[in-house]
Every structure is written in structure tokens, then in C-alpha cells.
PDB file of C-alpha atoms in Angstrom:
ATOM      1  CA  UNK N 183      -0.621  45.389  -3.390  1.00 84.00           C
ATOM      2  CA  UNK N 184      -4.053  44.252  -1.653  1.00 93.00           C
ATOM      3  CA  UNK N 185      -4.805  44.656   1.851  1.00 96.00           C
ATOM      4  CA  UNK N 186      -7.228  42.725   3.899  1.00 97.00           C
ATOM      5  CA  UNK N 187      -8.766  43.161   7.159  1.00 98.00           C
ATOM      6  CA  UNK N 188     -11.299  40.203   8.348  1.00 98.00           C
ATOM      7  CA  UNK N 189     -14.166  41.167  10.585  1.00 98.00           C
ATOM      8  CA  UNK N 190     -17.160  39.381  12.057  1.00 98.00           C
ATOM      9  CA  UNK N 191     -16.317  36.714  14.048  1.00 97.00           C
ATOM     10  CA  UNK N 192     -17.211  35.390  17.204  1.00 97.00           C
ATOM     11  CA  UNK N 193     -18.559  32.845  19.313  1.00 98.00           C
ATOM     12  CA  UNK N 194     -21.864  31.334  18.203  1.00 98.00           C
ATOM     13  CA  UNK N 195     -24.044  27.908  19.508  1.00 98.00           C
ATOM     14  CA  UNK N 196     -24.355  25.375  16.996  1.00 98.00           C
ATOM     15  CA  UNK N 197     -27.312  26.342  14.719  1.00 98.00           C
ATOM     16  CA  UNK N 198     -26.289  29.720  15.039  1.00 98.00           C
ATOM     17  CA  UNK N 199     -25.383  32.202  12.100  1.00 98.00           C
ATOM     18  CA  UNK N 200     -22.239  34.992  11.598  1.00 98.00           C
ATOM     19  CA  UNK N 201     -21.418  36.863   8.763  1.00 98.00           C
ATOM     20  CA  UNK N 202     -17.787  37.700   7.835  1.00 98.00           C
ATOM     21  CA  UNK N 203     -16.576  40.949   6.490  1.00 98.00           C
ATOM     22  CA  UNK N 204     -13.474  41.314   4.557  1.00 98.00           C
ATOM     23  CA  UNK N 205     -12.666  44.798   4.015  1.00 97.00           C
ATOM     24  CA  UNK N 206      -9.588  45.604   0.942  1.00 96.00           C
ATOM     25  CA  UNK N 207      -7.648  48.647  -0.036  1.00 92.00           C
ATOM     26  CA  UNK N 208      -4.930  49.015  -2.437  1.00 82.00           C
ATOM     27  CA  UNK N 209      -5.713  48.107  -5.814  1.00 77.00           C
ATOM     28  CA  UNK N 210      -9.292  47.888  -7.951  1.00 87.00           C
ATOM     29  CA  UNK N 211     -10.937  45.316  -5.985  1.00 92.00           C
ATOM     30  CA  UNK N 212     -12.863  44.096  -8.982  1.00 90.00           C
ATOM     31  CA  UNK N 213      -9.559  42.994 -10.463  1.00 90.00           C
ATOM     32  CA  UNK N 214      -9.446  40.335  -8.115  1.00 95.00           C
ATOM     33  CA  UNK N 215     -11.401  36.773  -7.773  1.00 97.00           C
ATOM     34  CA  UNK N 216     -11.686  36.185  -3.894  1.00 98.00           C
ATOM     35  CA  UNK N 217     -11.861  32.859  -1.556  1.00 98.00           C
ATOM     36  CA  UNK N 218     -12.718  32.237   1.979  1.00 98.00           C
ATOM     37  CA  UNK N 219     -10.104  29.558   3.833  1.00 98.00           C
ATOM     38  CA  UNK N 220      -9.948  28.585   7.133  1.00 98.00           C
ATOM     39  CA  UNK N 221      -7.672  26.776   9.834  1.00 98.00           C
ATOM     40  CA  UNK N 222      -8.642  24.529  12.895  1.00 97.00           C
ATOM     41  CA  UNK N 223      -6.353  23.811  15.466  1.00 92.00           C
ATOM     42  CA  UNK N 224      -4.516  20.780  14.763  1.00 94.00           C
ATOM     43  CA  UNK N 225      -5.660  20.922  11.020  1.00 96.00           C
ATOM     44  CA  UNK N 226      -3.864  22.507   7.659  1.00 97.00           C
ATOM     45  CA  UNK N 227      -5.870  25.297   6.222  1.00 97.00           C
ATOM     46  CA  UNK N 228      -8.274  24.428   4.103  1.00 98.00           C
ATOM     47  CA  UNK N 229     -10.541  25.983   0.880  1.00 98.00           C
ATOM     48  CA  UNK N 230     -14.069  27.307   2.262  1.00 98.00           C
ATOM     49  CA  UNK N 231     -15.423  29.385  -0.702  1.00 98.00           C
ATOM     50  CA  UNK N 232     -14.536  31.227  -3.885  1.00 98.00           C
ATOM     51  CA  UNK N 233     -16.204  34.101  -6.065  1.00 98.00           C
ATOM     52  CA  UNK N 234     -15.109  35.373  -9.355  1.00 97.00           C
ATOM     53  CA  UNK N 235     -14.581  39.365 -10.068  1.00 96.00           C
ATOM     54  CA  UNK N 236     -17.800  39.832 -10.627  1.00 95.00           C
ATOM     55  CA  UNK N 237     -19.726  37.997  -8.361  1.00 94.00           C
ATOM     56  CA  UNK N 238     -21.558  35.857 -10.520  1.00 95.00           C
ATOM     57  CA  UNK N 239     -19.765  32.676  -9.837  1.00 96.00           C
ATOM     58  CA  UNK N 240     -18.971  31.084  -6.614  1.00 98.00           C
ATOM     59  CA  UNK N 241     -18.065  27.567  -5.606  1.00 98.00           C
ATOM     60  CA  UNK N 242     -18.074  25.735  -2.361  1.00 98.00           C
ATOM     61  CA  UNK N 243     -16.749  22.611   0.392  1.00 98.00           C
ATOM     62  CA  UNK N 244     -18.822  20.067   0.200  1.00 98.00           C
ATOM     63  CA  UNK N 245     -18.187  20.950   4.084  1.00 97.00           C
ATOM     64  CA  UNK N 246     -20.580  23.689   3.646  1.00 98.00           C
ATOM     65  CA  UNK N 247     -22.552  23.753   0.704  1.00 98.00           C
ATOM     66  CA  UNK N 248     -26.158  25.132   1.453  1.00 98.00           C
ATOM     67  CA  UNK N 249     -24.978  26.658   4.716  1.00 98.00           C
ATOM     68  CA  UNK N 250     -22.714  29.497   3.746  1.00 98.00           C
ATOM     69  CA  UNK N 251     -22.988  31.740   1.361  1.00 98.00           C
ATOM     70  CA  UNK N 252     -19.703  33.796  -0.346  1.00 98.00           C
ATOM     71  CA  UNK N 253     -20.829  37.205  -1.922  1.00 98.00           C
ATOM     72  CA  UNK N 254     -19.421  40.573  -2.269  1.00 98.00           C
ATOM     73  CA  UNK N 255     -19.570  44.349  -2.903  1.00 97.00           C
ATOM     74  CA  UNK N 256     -17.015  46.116  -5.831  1.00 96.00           C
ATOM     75  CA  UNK N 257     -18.348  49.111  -4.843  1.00 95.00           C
ATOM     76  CA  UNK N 258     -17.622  49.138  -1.422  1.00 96.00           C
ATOM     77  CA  UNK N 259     -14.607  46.438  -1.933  1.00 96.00           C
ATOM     78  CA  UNK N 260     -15.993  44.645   0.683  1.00 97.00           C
ATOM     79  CA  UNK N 261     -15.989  40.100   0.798  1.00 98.00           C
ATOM     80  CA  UNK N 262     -18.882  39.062   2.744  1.00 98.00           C
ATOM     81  CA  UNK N 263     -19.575  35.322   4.063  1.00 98.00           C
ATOM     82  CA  UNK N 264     -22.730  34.562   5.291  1.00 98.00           C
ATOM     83  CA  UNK N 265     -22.651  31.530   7.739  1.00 98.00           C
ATOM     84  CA  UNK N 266     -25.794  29.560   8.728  1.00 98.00           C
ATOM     85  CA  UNK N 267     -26.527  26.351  10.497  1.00 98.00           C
ATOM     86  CA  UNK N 268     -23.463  26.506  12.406  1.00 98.00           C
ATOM     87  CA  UNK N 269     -21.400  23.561  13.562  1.00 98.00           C
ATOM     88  CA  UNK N 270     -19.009  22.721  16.590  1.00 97.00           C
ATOM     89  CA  UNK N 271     -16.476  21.737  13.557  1.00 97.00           C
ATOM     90  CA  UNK N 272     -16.911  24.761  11.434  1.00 98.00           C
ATOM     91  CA  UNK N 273     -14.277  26.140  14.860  1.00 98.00           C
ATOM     92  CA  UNK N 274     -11.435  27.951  13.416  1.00 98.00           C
ATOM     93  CA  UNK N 275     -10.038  30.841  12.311  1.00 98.00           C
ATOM     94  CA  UNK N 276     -11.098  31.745   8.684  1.00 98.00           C
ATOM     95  CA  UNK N 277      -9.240  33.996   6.589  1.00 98.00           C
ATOM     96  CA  UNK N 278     -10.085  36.152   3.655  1.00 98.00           C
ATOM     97  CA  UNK N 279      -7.777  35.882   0.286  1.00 98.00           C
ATOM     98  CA  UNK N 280      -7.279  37.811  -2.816  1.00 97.00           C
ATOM     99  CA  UNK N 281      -6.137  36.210  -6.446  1.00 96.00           C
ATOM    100  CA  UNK N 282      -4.142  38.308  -8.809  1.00 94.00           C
ATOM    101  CA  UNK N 283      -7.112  37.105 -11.506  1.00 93.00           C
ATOM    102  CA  UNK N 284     -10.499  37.104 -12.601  1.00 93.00           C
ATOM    103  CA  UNK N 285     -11.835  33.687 -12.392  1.00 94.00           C
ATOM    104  CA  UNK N 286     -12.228  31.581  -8.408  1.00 94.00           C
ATOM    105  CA  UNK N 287      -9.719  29.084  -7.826  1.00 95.00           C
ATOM    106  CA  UNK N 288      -9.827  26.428  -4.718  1.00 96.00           C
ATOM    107  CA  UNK N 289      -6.040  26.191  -4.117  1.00 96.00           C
ATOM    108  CA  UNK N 290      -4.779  28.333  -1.173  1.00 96.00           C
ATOM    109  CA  UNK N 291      -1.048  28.443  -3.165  1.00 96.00           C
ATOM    110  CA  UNK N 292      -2.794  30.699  -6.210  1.00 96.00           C
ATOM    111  CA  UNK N 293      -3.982  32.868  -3.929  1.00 97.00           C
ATOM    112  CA  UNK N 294      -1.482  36.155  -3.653  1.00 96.00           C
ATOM    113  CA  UNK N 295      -2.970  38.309  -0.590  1.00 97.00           C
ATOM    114  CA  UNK N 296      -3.887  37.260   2.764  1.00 98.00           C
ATOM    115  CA  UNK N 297      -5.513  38.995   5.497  1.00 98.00           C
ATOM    116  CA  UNK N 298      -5.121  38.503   9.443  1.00 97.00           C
ATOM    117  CA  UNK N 299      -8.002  36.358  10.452  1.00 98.00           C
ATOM    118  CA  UNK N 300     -10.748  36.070  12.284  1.00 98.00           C
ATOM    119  CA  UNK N 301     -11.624  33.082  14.777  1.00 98.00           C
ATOM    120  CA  UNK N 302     -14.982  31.979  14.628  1.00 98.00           C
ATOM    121  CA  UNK N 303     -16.059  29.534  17.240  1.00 98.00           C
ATOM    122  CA  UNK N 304     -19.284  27.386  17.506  1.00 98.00           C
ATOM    123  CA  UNK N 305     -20.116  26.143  20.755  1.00 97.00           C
ATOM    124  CA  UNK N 306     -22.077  22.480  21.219  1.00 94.00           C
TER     125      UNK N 306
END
């Protein structure tokens, strides 16, 4: 069993930059590839970013390629997402989610832990 607890957001202006925390407990944390999803109102949840157990590969939405930036700490078993160049539609609540495997994956229904959420919201 994995916990995670999001952290970071907030509201931003467009052009503006957050970083996301996503702190996990429970099992070895480098046992786990990780992704970044996220929900806006109206809209199904959708893929945001991915990392493998190690770090070394990551893989993006076109959405936000060259904006954010997925990374993270085994040591501290902290997920990290670096947003820059923030737009009105990047509004929602993003979520944090651990795979039961080493290698990234883009599809929400592979993923086996979730954390709560946190709402990020870009103003115009």
C-alpha cells in the first residue's frame, strides 16, 4: 500500500509558475513509476506526465511539453512537478499517481494509487 499527499497548489496569473509536491509513505518508493493527471471541471481526467523508477525517463501532453517538468526524489520519496508558463486552461485539480511497476505508463486505469488532489488555478 502507497500513500499520497499532493501539495503546492494555488492560484497563479497566466505566465505564472507552481511547483507540485507529492509526498508517499508505505512501500519503497523507488519500486514505483509515477504520473501526474489532472481534472477540469466539466472535463474527464486526463494524463499530464510520467517518470520511470528511476527518474531517468519521463514523458509528456503535448498540452504541456516544454512547460512542465515531472522529476522526483527516492530518497526523500517525494514527486515533484515543476509548472511554468502557466495557462487559464491548465485550471484544474491535478493529482499525483503511483504504478505497481518500473517503467511510466500514460493510462490513468494502470495506475494503482491515487492521492487527494490539489487544485491549481491560473487566472487570465
Amino acid at each position: 500500500q502507497v500513500q499520497l499527499v499532493e501539495s503546492g497548489g494555488g492560484l497563479v496569473q497566466a505566465g505564472g509558475s507552481l511547483r507540485l509536491s507529492c509526498a508517499a509513505s508505505g512501500r519503497t518508493f523507488s519500486g514505483y513509476a509515477m504520473g501526474w493527471f489532472r481534472r477540469a471541471p466539466g472535463k474527464e481526467r486526463e494524463f499530464v506526465a510520467t517518470v520511470n523508477w528511476s527518474g531517468g525517463s519521463t514523458y509528456y501532453a503535448d498540452s504541456v511539453k516544454g512547460r512542465f517538468t515531472i522529476s522526483r526524489d527516492n530518497p526523500k520519496n517525494t514527486l515533484y512537478l515543476q509548472m511554468n508558463s502557466l495557462k487559464p486552461e491548465d485550471t484544474a485539480v491535478y493529482y499525483c499517481a503511483a504504478r505497481s511497476a518500473m517503467n511510466s505508463e500514460t493510462r490513468s486505469a494502470l495506475y494503482n494509487y491515487w492521492g487527494q488532489g490539489t487544485q491549481v488555478t491560473v487566472s487570465s
